Every structure is written in structure tokens, then in C-alpha cells.
C-alpha atoms as a PDB file:
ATOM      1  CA  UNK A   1       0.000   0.000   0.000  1.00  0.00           C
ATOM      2  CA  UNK A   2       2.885   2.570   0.995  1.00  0.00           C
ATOM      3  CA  UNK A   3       5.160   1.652  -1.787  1.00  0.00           C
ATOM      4  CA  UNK A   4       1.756   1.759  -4.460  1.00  0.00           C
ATOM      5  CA  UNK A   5       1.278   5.772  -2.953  1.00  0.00           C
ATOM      6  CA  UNK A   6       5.076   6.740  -3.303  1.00  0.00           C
ATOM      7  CA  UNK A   7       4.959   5.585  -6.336  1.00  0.00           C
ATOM      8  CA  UNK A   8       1.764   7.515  -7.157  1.00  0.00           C
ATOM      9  CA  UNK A   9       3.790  10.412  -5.754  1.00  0.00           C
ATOM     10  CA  UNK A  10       6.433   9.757  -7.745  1.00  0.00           C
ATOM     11  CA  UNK A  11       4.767   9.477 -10.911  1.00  0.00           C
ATOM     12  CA  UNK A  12       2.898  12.734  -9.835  1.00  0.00           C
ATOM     13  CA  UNK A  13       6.189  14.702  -9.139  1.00  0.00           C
ATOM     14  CA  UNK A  14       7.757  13.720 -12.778  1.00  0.00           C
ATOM     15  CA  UNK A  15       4.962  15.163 -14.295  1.00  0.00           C
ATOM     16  CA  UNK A  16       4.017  18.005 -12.164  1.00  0.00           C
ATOM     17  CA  UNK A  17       6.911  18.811 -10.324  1.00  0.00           C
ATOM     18  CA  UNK A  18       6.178  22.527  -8.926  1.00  0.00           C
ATOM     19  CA  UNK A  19       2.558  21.835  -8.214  1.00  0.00           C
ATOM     20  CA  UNK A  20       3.009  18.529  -6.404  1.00  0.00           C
ATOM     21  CA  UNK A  21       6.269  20.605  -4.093  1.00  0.00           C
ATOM     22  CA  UNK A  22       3.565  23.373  -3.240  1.00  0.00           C
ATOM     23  CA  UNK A  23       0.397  21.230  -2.581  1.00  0.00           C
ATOM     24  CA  UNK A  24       2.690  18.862  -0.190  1.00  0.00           C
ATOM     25  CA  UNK A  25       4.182  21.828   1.540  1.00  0.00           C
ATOM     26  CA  UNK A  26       0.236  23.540   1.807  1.00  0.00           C
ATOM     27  CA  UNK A  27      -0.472  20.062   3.471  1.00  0.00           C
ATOM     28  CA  UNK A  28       2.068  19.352   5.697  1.00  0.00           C
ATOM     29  CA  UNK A  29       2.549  22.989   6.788  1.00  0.00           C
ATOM     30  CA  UNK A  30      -1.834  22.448   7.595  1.00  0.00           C
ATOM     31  CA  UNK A  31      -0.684  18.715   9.667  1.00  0.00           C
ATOM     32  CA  UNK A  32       2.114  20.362  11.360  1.00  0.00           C
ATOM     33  CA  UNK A  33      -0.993  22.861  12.932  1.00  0.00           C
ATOM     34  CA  UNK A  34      -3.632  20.114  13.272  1.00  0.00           C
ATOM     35  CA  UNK A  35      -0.352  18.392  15.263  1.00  0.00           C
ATOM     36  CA  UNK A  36       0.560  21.722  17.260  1.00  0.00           C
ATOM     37  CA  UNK A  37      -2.868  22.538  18.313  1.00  0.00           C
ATOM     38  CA  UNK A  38      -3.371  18.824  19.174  1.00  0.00           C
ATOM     39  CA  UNK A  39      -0.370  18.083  20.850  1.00  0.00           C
ATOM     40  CA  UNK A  40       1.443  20.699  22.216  1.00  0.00           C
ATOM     41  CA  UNK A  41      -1.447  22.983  23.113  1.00  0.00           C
ATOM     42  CA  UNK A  42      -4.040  20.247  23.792  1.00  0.00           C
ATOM     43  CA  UNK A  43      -7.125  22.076  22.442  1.00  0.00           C
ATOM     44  CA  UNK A  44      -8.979  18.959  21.593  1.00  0.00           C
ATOM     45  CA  UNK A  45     -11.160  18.403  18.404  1.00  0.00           C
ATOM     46  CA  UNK A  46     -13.588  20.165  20.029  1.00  0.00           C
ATOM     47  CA  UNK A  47     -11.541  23.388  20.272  1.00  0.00           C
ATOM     48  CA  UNK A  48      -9.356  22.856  17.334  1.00  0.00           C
ATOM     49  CA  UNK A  49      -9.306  26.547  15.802  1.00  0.00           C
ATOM     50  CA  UNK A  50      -9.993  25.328  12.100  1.00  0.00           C
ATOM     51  CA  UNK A  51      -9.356  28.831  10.207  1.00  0.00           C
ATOM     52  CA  UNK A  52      -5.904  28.926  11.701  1.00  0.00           C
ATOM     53  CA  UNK A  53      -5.181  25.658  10.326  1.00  0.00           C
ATOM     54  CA  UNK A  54      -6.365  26.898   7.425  1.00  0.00           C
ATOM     55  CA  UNK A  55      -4.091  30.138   7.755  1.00  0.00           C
ATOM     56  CA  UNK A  56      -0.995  28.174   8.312  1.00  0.00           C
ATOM     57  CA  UNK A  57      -1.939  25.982   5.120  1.00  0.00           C
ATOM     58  CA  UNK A  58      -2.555  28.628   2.610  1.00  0.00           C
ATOM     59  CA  UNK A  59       1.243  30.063   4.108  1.00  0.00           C
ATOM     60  CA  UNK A  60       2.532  26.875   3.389  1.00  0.00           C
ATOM     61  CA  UNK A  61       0.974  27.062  -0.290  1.00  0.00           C
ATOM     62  CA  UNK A  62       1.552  30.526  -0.838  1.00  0.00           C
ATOM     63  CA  UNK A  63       4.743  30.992   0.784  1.00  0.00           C
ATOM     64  CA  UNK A  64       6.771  27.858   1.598  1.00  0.00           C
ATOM     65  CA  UNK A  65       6.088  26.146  -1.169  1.00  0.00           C
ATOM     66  CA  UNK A  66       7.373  28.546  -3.762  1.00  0.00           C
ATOM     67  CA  UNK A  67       9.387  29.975  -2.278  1.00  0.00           C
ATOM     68  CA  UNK A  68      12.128  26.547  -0.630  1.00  0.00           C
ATOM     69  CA  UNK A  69      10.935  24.985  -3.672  1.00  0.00           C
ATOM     70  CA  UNK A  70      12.568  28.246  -5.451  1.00  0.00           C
ATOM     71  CA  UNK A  71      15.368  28.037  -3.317  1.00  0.00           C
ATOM     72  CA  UNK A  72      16.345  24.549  -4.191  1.00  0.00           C
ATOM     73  CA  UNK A  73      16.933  25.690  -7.733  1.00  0.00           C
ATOM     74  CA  UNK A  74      18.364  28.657  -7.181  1.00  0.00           C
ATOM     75  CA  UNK A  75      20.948  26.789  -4.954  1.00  0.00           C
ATOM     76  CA  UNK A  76      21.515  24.050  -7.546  1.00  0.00           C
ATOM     77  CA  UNK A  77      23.132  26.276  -9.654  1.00  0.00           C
ATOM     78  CA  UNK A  78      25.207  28.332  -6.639  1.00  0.00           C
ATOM     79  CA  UNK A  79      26.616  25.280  -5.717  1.00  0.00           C
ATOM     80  CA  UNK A  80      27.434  22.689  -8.414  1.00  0.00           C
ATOM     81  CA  UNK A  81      27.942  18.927  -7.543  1.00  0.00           C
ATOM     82  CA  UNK A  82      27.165  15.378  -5.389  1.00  0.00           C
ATOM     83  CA  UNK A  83      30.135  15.547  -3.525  1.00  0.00           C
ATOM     84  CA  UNK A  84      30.427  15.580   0.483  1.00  0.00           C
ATOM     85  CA  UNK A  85      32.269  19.073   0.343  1.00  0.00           C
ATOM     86  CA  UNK A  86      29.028  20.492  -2.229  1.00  0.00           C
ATOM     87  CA  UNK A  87      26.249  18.537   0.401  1.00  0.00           C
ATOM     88  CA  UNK A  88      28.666  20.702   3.272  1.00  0.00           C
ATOM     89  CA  UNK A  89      28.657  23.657   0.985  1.00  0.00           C
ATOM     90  CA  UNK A  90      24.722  24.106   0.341  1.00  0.00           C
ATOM     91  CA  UNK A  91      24.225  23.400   3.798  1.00  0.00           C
ATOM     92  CA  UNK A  92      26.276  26.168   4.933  1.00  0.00           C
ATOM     93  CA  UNK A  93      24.374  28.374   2.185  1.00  0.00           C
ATOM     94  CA  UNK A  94      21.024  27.331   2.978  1.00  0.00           C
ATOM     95  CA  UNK A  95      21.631  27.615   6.933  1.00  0.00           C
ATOM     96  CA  UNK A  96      23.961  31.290   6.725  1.00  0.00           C
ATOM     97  CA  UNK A  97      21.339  33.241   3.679  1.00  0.00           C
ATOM     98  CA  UNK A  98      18.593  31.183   3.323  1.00  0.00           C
ATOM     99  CA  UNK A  99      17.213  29.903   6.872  1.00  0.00           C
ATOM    100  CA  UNK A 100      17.230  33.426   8.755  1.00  0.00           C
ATOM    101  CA  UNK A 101      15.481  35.286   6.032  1.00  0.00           C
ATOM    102  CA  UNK A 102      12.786  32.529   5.607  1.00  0.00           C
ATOM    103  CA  UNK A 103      12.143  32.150   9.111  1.00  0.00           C
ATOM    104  CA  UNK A 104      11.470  36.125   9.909  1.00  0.00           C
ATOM    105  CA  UNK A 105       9.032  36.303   6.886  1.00  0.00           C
ATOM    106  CA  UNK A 106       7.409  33.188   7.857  1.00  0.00           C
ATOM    107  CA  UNK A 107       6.532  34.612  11.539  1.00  0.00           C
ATOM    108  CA  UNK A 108       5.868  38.394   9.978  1.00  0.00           C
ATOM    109  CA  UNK A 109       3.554  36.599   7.998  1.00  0.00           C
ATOM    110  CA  UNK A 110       1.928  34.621   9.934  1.00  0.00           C
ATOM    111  CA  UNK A 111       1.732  37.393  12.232  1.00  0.00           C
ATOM    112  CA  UNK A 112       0.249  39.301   9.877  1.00  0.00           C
ATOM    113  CA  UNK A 113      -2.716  36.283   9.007  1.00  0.00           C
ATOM    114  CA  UNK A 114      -3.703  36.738  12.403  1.00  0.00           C
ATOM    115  CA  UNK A 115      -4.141  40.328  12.432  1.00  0.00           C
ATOM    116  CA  UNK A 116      -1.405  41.793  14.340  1.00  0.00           C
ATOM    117  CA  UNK A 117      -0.519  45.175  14.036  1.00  0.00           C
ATOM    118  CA  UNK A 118       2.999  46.450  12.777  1.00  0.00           C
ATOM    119  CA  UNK A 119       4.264  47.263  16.331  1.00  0.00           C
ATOM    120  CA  UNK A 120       2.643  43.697  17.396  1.00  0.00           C
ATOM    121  CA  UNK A 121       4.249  42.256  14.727  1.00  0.00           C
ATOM    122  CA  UNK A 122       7.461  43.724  15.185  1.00  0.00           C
ATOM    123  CA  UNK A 123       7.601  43.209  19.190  1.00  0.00           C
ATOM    124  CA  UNK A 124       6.092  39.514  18.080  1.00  0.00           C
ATOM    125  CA  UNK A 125       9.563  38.526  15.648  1.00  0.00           C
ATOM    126  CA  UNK A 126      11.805  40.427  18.349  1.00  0.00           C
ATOM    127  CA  UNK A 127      10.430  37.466  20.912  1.00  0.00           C
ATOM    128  CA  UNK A 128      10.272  35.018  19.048  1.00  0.00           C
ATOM    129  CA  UNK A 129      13.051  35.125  16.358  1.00  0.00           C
ATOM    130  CA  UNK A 130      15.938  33.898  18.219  1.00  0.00           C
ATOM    131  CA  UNK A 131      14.259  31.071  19.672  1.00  0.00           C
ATOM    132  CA  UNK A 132      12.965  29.811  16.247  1.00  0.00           C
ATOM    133  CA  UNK A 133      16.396  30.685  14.899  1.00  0.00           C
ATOM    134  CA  UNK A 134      18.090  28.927  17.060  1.00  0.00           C
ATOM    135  CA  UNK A 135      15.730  25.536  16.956  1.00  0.00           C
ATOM    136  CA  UNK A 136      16.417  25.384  13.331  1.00  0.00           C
ATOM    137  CA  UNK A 137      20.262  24.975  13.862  1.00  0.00           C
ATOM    138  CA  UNK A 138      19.795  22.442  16.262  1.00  0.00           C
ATOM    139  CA  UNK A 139      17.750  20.625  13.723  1.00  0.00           C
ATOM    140  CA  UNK A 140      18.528  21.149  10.151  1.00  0.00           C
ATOM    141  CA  UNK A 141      22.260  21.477   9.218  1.00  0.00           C
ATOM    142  CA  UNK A 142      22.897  17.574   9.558  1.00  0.00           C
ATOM    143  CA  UNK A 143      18.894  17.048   7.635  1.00  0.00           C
ATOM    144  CA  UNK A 144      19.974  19.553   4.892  1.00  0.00           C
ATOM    145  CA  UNK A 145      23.644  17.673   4.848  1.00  0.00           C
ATOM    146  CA  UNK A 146      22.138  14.098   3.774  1.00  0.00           C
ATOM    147  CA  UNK A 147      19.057  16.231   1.406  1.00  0.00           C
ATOM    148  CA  UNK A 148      21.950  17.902  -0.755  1.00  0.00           C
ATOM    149  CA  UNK A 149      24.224  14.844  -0.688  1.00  0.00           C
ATOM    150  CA  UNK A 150      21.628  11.651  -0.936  1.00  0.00           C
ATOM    151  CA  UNK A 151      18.159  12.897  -2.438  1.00  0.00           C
ATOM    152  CA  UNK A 152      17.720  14.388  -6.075  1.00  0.00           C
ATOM    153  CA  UNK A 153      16.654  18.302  -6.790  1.00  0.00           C
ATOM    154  CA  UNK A 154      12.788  17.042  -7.156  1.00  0.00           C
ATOM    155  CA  UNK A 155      12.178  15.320  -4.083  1.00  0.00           C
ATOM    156  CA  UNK A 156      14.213  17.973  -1.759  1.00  0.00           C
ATOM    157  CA  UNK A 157      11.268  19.373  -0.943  1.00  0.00           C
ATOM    158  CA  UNK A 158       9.095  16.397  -0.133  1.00  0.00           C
ATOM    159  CA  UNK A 159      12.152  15.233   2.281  1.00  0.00           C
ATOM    160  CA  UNK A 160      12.442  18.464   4.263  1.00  0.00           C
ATOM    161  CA  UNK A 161       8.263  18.819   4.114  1.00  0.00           C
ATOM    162  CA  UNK A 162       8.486  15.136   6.022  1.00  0.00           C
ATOM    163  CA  UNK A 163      10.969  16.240   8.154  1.00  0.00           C
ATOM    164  CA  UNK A 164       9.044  19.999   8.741  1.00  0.00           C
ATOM    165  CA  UNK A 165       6.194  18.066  10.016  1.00  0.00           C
ATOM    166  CA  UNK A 166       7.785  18.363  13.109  1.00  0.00           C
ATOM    167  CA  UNK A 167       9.685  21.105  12.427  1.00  0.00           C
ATOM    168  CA  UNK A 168       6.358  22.687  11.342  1.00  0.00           C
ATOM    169  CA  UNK A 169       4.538  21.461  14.749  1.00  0.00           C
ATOM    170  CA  UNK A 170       6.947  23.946  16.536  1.00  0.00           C
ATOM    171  CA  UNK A 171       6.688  26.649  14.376  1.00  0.00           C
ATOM    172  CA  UNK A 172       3.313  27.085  13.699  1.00  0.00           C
ATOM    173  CA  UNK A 173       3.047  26.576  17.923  1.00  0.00           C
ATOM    174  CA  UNK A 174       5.353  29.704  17.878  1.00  0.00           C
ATOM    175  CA  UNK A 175       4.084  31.609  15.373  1.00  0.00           C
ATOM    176  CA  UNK A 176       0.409  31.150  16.667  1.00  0.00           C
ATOM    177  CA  UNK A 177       1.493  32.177  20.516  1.00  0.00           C
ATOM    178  CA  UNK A 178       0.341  35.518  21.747  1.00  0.00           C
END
């Protein structure tokens, strides 16, 4: 059954590359919420805010979707190569330019979504940025490692998508905390 839906996927991703990338990251960006609000905040069903699911879904359509799958292109041709030193290379890249510019437009807008003010907004990514900054080195430098070294351009994505679902779970906890 799991090996008949990958390849599904598969198939899928050959054919429609970019709108496969941005429909899984809408998705998973949307199950990283259901899992934060389930989870870590314990709402219940019954309390489970449904339009902010909805919020962090169309971000992940709108905004991460586009814009790592953008990113994965763009640093394909920065940094040629398969090697260990290119994988160390794109890592460095993606962590140093990429990571801290993605993560304070993520929060501003998701801040924005939920209707915070400039100054709230502002106070908001001055709280929170450092923490979230500082979570994603912990976690990604050794996931983007084996992504640029082990998984082909195409499927980037989908690997750091499975891997955001956590990732995701944290941030859309932090982005949604007043």
C-alpha cells in the first residue's frame, strides 16, 4: 500500500513537479498545525481553531512552497555537484542566507494572518526570532547535509516537508502564541 502511494507520488512529481512541491508543503505545513494545536497545546477536536489551520496551510501554499521549492533551484546552480564538500557547501548556504530570512518572513507573515498590528508584529519577531532561529540549527544542518548529498533536486522538498512536520509542529506553535 505505501510503496503503491510513493509511487503515485512519484509518478505525480515527474509530471508536475512545482505543483506537487507546493500542494505537499500547503499540506504538511496544515498537519504540522492540526499536530501543534493537538499536541502541544491540547485544544482537543472540540476546540481545534480550524481557520488557523487553514491560515498556516494557505502560508505553506503561498509561501513555503514557492518559495524553498525556489530556493532549491536557485541553490543548484550556486553550488554545483554530489560531492560531500558540495552537500557541506549548500548546507552552509542554505543555513547562513537562506534559513534566517525565511524564518522572519514566515513569523511576519503569519503574524500578519492573524491580524497583528505592525508594532505587534514587530515586538512579536523580536520574541520570538531567536528562539525559532536557534531551533532550526539544532535541527537542520545535519537534515539539509544528507538532502543535498543523498536525495535528487525534485524530491528535496518532499524530504524536508516530512521532516518539517515536526519542524512545522513547533513553528506554527510559535508563530500562533500571543
Amino acid at each position: 500500500m505505501m510503496a503503491a502511494l510513493w509511487r503515485s507520488y512519484q509518478a505525480l512529481m515527474n509530471k508536475y513537479p512545482w505543483t506537487i512541491q507546493i500542494v505537499t508543503a500547503g499540506s504538511l505545513v496544515g498537519v504540522g498545525d492540526v499536530i501543534s494545536q493537538q499536541v502541544f497545546e491540547r485544544r482537543g477536536l472540540a476546540h481545534h481553531n480550524v481557520q488557523r489551520t487553514a491560515k498556516m496551510m494557505s502560508i505553506g501554499f503561498f509561501f513555503v512552497g514557492p518559495v524553498v521549492g525556489s530556493w532549491y533551484k536557485v541553490l543548484d546552480r550556486l553550488v554545483i555537484g554530489g560531492t560531500k564538500s558540495a552537500a557541506m557547501k549548500k548546507m552552509l548556504v542554505d543555513q547562513v542566507c537562506f534559513a534566517p530570512c525565511f524564518l522572519g518572513a514566515f513569523l511576519c507573515i503569519s503574524g500578519a494572518l492573524n491580524g497583528l498590528t505592525v508594532e505587534e508584529n514587530v515586538s512579536k519577531l523580536k520574541r520570538d526570532y531567536p528562539d525559532a532561529l536557534i531551533s532550526n540549527y539544532y535541527l537542520w544542518p545535519p537534515v539539509q547535509i544528507a538532502n543535498f548529498y543523498f536525495i535528487p533536486l525534485q524530491h528535496r522538498l518532499a524530504v524536508v516537508q516530512i521532516v518539517a512536520v515536526a519542524w512545522n509542529s513547533y513553528l506554527t506553535w510559535k508563530a500562533n502564541k500571543m
